[in-house]
Coordinates of N, CA and C in Angstrom, one line a residue:
M1 N 12.1 24.1 5.0 CA 10.7 24.5 5.0 C 10.4 25.4 6.2
D2 N 9.8 26.5 5.8 CA 9.4 27.4 6.9 C 7.9 27.2 7.2
D3 N 7.4 28.1 8.1 CA 6.0 28.0 8.6 C 5.0 28.1 7.4
L4 N 5.3 29.0 6.5 CA 4.4 29.2 5.3 C 4.3 27.9 4.5
D5 N 5.5 27.3 4.2 CA 5.5 26.0 3.5 C 4.6 25.0 4.2
K6 N 4.8 24.9 5.5 CA 4.1 23.9 6.3 C 2.6 24.2 6.3
S7 N 2.2 25.5 6.4 CA 0.8 25.8 6.3 C 0.2 25.5 4.9
L8 N 1.0 25.8 3.9 CA 0.6 25.5 2.5 C 0.4 24.0 2.3
I9 N 1.3 23.2 2.8 CA 1.2 21.7 2.7 C 0.0 21.2 3.5
G10 N -0.3 21.8 4.7 CA -1.4 21.5 5.5 C -2.7 21.7 4.7
L11 N -2.9 22.9 4.1 CA -4.1 23.2 3.4 C -4.2 22.3 2.2
L12 N -3.2 22.0 1.5 CA -3.2 21.1 0.3 C -3.5 19.7 0.7
S13 N -3.0 19.3 1.9 CA -3.3 17.9 2.4 C -4.8 17.7 2.6
A14 N -5.5 18.8 3.1 CA -6.9 18.7 3.4 C -7.7 18.8 2.1
D15 N -7.2 19.5 1.1 CA -7.9 19.7 -0.2 C -6.9 20.0 -1.3
A16 N -6.5 19.0 -2.0 CA -5.5 19.2 -3.1 C -6.0 20.0 -4.3
R17 N -7.4 20.2 -4.3 CA -8.0 20.9 -5.4 C -8.1 22.4 -5.1
I18 N -7.7 22.9 -4.0 CA -7.9 24.2 -3.6 C -7.2 25.2 -4.5
S19 N -7.7 26.2 -4.9 CA -7.1 27.1 -5.9 C -6.0 27.9 -5.3
V20 N -5.1 28.4 -6.1 CA -4.0 29.2 -5.7 C -4.5 30.5 -5.1
A21 N -5.6 31.1 -5.6 CA -6.2 32.3 -5.1 C -6.7 32.1 -3.7
T22 N -7.4 31.0 -3.5 CA -7.9 30.6 -2.1 C -6.7 30.4 -1.1
L23 N -5.7 29.7 -1.6 CA -4.5 29.5 -0.7 C -3.9 30.8 -0.3
A24 N -3.8 31.7 -1.3 CA -3.2 33.0 -1.0 C -4.0 33.8 0.0
R25 N -5.4 33.8 -0.2 CA -6.3 34.5 0.8 C -6.1 33.9 2.2
R26 N -6.2 32.6 2.3 CA -6.1 32.0 3.6 C -4.8 32.1 4.3
L27 N -3.7 32.2 3.5 CA -2.4 32.4 4.1 C -2.0 33.8 4.2
K28 N -2.8 34.7 3.6 CA -2.5 36.2 3.7 C -1.2 36.5 3.0
V29 N -1.0 36.0 1.8 CA 0.1 36.3 1.0 C -0.3 36.5 -0.5
A30 N 0.6 37.0 -1.3 CA 0.2 37.2 -2.7 C 0.2 35.8 -3.5
R31 N -0.7 35.8 -4.5 CA -0.8 34.6 -5.4 C 0.6 34.2 -5.9
S32 N 1.3 35.2 -6.3 CA 2.7 34.9 -6.9 C 3.6 34.2 -5.9
T33 N 3.4 34.6 -4.6 CA 4.2 33.9 -3.5 C 3.8 32.5 -3.4
I34 N 2.5 32.2 -3.5 CA 2.0 30.8 -3.4 C 2.5 30.0 -4.6
Q35 N 2.4 30.6 -5.8 CA 2.8 29.9 -7.0 C 4.3 29.6 -6.9
A36 N 5.1 30.6 -6.5 CA 6.6 30.3 -6.4 C 6.9 29.3 -5.3
R37 N 6.2 29.3 -4.2 CA 6.4 28.3 -3.2 C 6.0 26.9 -3.7
L38 N 4.9 26.8 -4.4 CA 4.5 25.5 -4.9 C 5.5 25.0 -5.9
E39 N 6.0 25.8 -6.8 CA 7.0 25.4 -7.8 C 8.2 24.9 -7.1
R40 N 8.7 25.7 -6.0 CA 9.9 25.3 -5.3 C 9.7 23.9 -4.6
L41 N 8.5 23.8 -3.9 CA 8.2 22.5 -3.2 C 8.1 21.3 -4.2
E42 N 7.6 21.6 -5.4 CA 7.5 20.5 -6.4 C 8.9 20.2 -6.9
N43 N 9.7 21.2 -7.3 CA 11.0 20.9 -7.8 C 12.0 20.3 -6.8
S44 N 11.8 20.6 -5.5 CA 12.7 20.0 -4.5 C 12.2 18.6 -4.1
G45 N 11.0 18.2 -4.6 CA 10.5 16.8 -4.2 C 9.7 16.8 -3.0
V46 N 9.5 17.9 -2.3 CA 8.7 17.9 -1.1 C 7.3 17.5 -1.5
I47 N 6.8 18.1 -2.6 CA 5.5 17.8 -3.1 C 5.8 16.9 -4.4
A48 N 5.3 15.6 -4.3 CA 5.6 14.7 -5.4 C 4.5 14.7 -6.4
G49 N 3.3 15.2 -6.0 CA 2.2 15.2 -6.9 C 0.9 15.5 -6.1
Y50 N -0.2 15.5 -6.8 CA -1.5 15.8 -6.3 C -2.3 14.6 -6.6
T51 N -3.1 14.1 -5.6 CA -3.7 12.9 -5.8 C -5.2 12.9 -5.3
L52 N -5.8 11.8 -5.5 CA -7.2 11.6 -5.0 C -7.2 10.6 -3.9
K53 N -7.9 10.9 -2.8 CA -8.1 9.9 -1.7 C -9.5 9.4 -1.8
L54 N -9.6 8.1 -2.0 CA -10.9 7.5 -2.1 C -11.6 7.4 -0.7
G55 N -12.9 7.7 -0.7 CA -13.6 7.5 0.5 C -14.1 6.1 0.7
E56 N -14.8 5.9 1.8 CA -15.3 4.5 2.1 C -16.3 4.0 1.0
A57 N -17.1 4.9 0.5 CA -18.0 4.5 -0.6 C -17.3 3.9 -1.8
A58 N -16.2 4.4 -2.1 CA -15.5 3.9 -3.3 C -14.7 2.7 -2.9
R59 N -14.3 2.5 -1.6 CA -13.6 1.4 -1.2 C -14.5 0.2 -0.9
E60 N -15.8 0.4 -0.8 CA -16.7 -0.7 -0.5 C -16.6 -1.8 -1.6
G61 N -16.7 -3.0 -1.2 CA -16.6 -4.1 -2.2 C -15.2 -4.5 -2.5
R62 N -14.2 -3.8 -1.9 CA -12.8 -4.2 -2.2 C -12.3 -4.8 -0.9
L63 N -11.8 -6.0 -1.1 CA -11.2 -6.7 0.0 C -9.7 -6.3 0.1
R64 N -9.3 -5.9 1.3 CA -7.9 -5.5 1.4 C -7.1 -6.4 2.3
A65 N -5.9 -6.6 2.1 CA -5.0 -7.4 2.9 C -3.6 -6.9 2.9
S66 N -2.9 -7.3 4.0 CA -1.5 -7.0 4.1 C -0.8 -8.4 4.1
V67 N 0.2 -8.5 3.3 CA 0.9 -9.8 3.2 C 2.4 -9.6 3.6
L68 N 2.8 -10.4 4.6 CA 4.2 -10.3 5.1 C 4.9 -11.4 4.4
V69 N 6.1 -11.1 3.8 CA 6.8 -12.0 2.9 C 8.2 -12.2 3.4
T70 N 8.7 -13.4 3.5 CA 10.1 -13.7 3.7 C 10.7 -14.2 2.4
I71 N 11.8 -13.6 2.0 CA 12.4 -14.0 0.7 C 13.8 -14.5 0.9
E72 N 14.3 -15.2 -0.1 CA 15.7 -15.7 -0.2 C 16.6 -14.5 -0.3
P73 N 17.8 -14.6 0.3 CA 18.8 -13.5 0.1 C 19.0 -13.2 -1.4
R74 N 19.2 -12.0 -1.7 CA 19.5 -11.5 -3.1 C 18.3 -11.9 -4.1
G75 N 17.1 -12.2 -3.6 CA 16.0 -12.4 -4.5 C 15.1 -11.3 -4.7
Q76 N 15.3 -10.2 -4.0 CA 14.4 -9.1 -3.9 C 14.1 -8.4 -5.3
A77 N 15.1 -8.2 -6.1 CA 14.9 -7.5 -7.3 C 14.0 -8.3 -8.3
A78 N 14.2 -9.6 -8.4 CA 13.4 -10.4 -9.3 C 12.0 -10.5 -8.7
I79 N 11.8 -10.6 -7.4 CA 10.5 -10.7 -6.8 C 9.7 -9.4 -7.0
L80 N 10.4 -8.3 -6.8 CA 9.8 -7.0 -7.1 C 9.3 -6.8 -8.5
T81 N 10.1 -7.3 -9.4 CA 9.7 -7.2 -10.8 C 8.4 -8.0 -11.1
R82 N 8.3 -9.2 -10.5 CA 7.1 -10.0 -10.7 C 5.9 -9.4 -9.9
L83 N 6.2 -8.8 -8.8 CA 5.1 -8.2 -8.0 C 4.5 -7.0 -8.8
K84 N 5.3 -6.3 -9.5 CA 4.8 -5.2 -10.3 C 3.8 -5.6 -11.3
S85 N 3.8 -6.8 -11.8 CA 2.9 -7.3 -12.8 C 1.6 -7.8 -12.2
I86 N 1.5 -7.8 -10.9 CA 0.2 -8.3 -10.3 C -0.6 -7.0 -9.9
H87 N -1.7 -6.8 -10.7 CA -2.4 -5.5 -10.5 C -3.0 -5.3 -9.1
E88 N -3.3 -6.4 -8.4 CA -3.9 -6.2 -7.1 C -2.9 -5.8 -6.0
V89 N -1.6 -5.9 -6.3 CA -0.6 -5.4 -5.4 C -0.4 -3.9 -5.5
E90 N -0.9 -3.2 -4.5 CA -0.9 -1.7 -4.6 C 0.4 -1.1 -4.1
K91 N 0.9 -1.6 -3.0 CA 2.2 -1.1 -2.5 C 3.0 -2.2 -2.0
V92 N 4.4 -2.0 -2.0 CA 5.3 -3.0 -1.4 C 6.3 -2.2 -0.6
F93 N 6.5 -2.6 0.6 CA 7.4 -1.9 1.6 C 8.5 -2.9 1.9
T94 N 9.7 -2.5 2.1 CA 10.7 -3.3 2.7 C 10.6 -3.1 4.2
T95 N 11.0 -4.1 5.0 CA 10.8 -4.0 6.4 C 12.0 -4.5 7.2
S96 N 12.0 -4.2 8.4 CA 13.1 -4.8 9.3 C 12.4 -5.9 10.1
G97 N 13.1 -6.7 10.7 CA 12.5 -7.8 11.5 C 12.5 -9.1 10.7
R98 N 11.6 -10.0 11.1 CA 11.7 -11.3 10.5 C 11.1 -11.4 9.1
F99 N 10.3 -10.4 8.7 CA 9.8 -10.4 7.3 C 10.6 -9.4 6.5
D100 N 10.7 -9.7 5.2 CA 11.5 -8.8 4.3 C 10.6 -7.8 3.6
L101 N 9.4 -8.2 3.2 CA 8.5 -7.3 2.5 C 7.1 -7.3 3.1
L102 N 6.5 -6.1 3.0 CA 5.1 -6.0 3.4 C 4.3 -5.5 2.2
L103 N 3.3 -6.3 1.7 CA 2.6 -6.0 0.5 C 1.2 -5.5 0.9
Q104 N 0.7 -4.5 0.3 CA -0.7 -4.0 0.4 C -1.4 -4.5 -0.8
I105 N -2.5 -5.2 -0.6 CA -3.2 -5.8 -1.7 C -4.7 -5.4 -1.6
A106 N -5.3 -5.2 -2.7 CA -6.8 -4.9 -2.8 C -7.4 -5.8 -3.9
C107 N -8.4 -6.5 -3.6 CA -9.1 -7.4 -4.5 C -10.6 -7.2 -4.4
A108 N -11.2 -7.7 -5.5 CA -12.7 -7.6 -5.5 C -13.4 -8.7 -4.6
N109 N -12.7 -9.8 -4.4 CA -13.3 -10.9 -3.6 C -12.3 -11.8 -3.1
T110 N -12.7 -12.8 -2.2 CA -11.8 -13.7 -1.6 C -11.2 -14.7 -2.7
Q111 N -11.9 -15.0 -3.7 CA -11.4 -15.9 -4.7 C -10.2 -15.3 -5.4
I112 N -10.3 -14.0 -5.8 CA -9.2 -13.3 -6.4 C -8.0 -13.2 -5.4
L113 N -8.3 -12.9 -4.1 CA -7.2 -12.8 -3.1 C -6.5 -14.1 -3.0
D114 N -7.2 -15.2 -3.0 CA -6.6 -16.5 -2.9 C -5.7 -16.8 -4.1
Q115 N -6.1 -16.4 -5.3 CA -5.3 -16.5 -6.5 C -4.0 -15.7 -6.4
V116 N -4.2 -14.5 -5.9 CA -3.0 -13.6 -5.8 C -2.0 -14.2 -4.8
L117 N -2.5 -14.6 -3.6 CA -1.7 -15.2 -2.6 C -1.0 -16.5 -3.2
D118 N -1.7 -17.3 -4.0 CA -1.0 -18.4 -4.6 C 0.1 -18.0 -5.5
Q119 N -0.1 -16.9 -6.3 CA 0.9 -16.4 -7.2 C 2.1 -16.0 -6.4
I120 N 1.9 -15.3 -5.4 CA 3.0 -14.8 -4.5 C 3.8 -16.0 -3.9
G121 N 3.0 -16.9 -3.4 CA 3.7 -18.1 -2.7 C 4.5 -19.0 -3.7
A122 N 4.0 -19.0 -5.0 CA 4.7 -19.8 -6.0 C 5.9 -19.1 -6.6
M123 N 6.2 -17.9 -6.3 CA 7.3 -17.2 -6.9 C 8.6 -17.8 -6.3
S124 N 9.6 -18.0 -7.3 CA 10.9 -18.5 -6.8 C 11.5 -17.4 -6.0
G125 N 12.1 -17.8 -4.9 CA 12.7 -16.8 -4.0 C 11.9 -16.4 -2.8
V126 N 10.6 -16.8 -2.9 CA 9.7 -16.5 -1.7 C 9.8 -17.7 -0.8
K127 N 10.2 -17.5 0.4 CA 10.4 -18.6 1.4 C 9.1 -18.8 2.2
S128 N 8.4 -17.7 2.6 CA 7.1 -17.9 3.3 C 6.3 -16.6 3.2
S129 N 5.0 -16.7 3.5 CA 4.2 -15.5 3.6 C 3.1 -15.7 4.6
E130 N 2.7 -14.5 5.1 CA 1.6 -14.5 6.1 C 0.6 -13.4 5.7
S131 N -0.7 -13.8 5.7 CA -1.7 -12.8 5.2 C -2.5 -12.3 6.3
L132 N -2.8 -11.0 6.3 CA -3.7 -10.4 7.3 C -4.8 -9.7 6.5
I133 N -6.1 -10.1 6.6 CA -7.2 -9.5 5.9 C -7.7 -8.3 6.7
H134 N -7.8 -7.2 6.1 CA -8.3 -6.0 6.8 C -9.8 -6.1 7.0
L135 N -10.3 -5.9 8.2 CA -11.7 -6.0 8.4 C -12.4 -4.6 8.4
S136 N -11.9 -3.7 9.2 CA -12.5 -2.3 9.2 C -11.4 -1.3 9.5
T137 N -11.6 -0.1 9.0 CA -10.6 1.0 9.3 C -11.1 1.8 10.5
R138 N -10.3 1.9 11.5 CA -10.6 2.6 12.7 C -10.0 4.0 12.7
I139 N -8.8 4.1 12.2 CA -8.1 5.4 12.1 C -7.4 5.5 10.7
D140 N -7.6 6.6 10.0 CA -6.9 6.8 8.7 C -6.4 8.2 8.6
R141 N -5.2 8.4 8.9 CA -4.6 9.7 8.8 C -3.8 9.9 7.5
A142 N -3.9 8.9 6.6 CA -3.1 9.0 5.4 C -3.6 10.2 4.5
V143 N -2.6 10.9 3.9 CA -3.0 12.0 3.1 C -3.3 11.6 1.7

């Protein structure tokens, strides 16, 4: 990736809906150059897609939590399959340290969160879990 690619990704990170013509004007290159760069970045996997980032107004009313999970050895594949079926589980990360998985969960209320946590705790292969409810967002640099 060269400086033009980095600048292009920076502009798209700020506004994924920006037009190719506007990108070309801002970066002072031809539209065909931008189109070719975008195609190359997409094909190489640098750009995996274009998405929507919800603002606070859309996230209001959603209870968010991180759940740290310790699992039995060799139980990860089966647990991941079951976690995929729980709609409230937004993301699952593998981790290093004393926990094996970190789950990002979003629910409408504490009652649903409680049910989801019970489902996770009842899965065979789950040894233990620890829940952290998100109270407020202080910094959000996610693209």
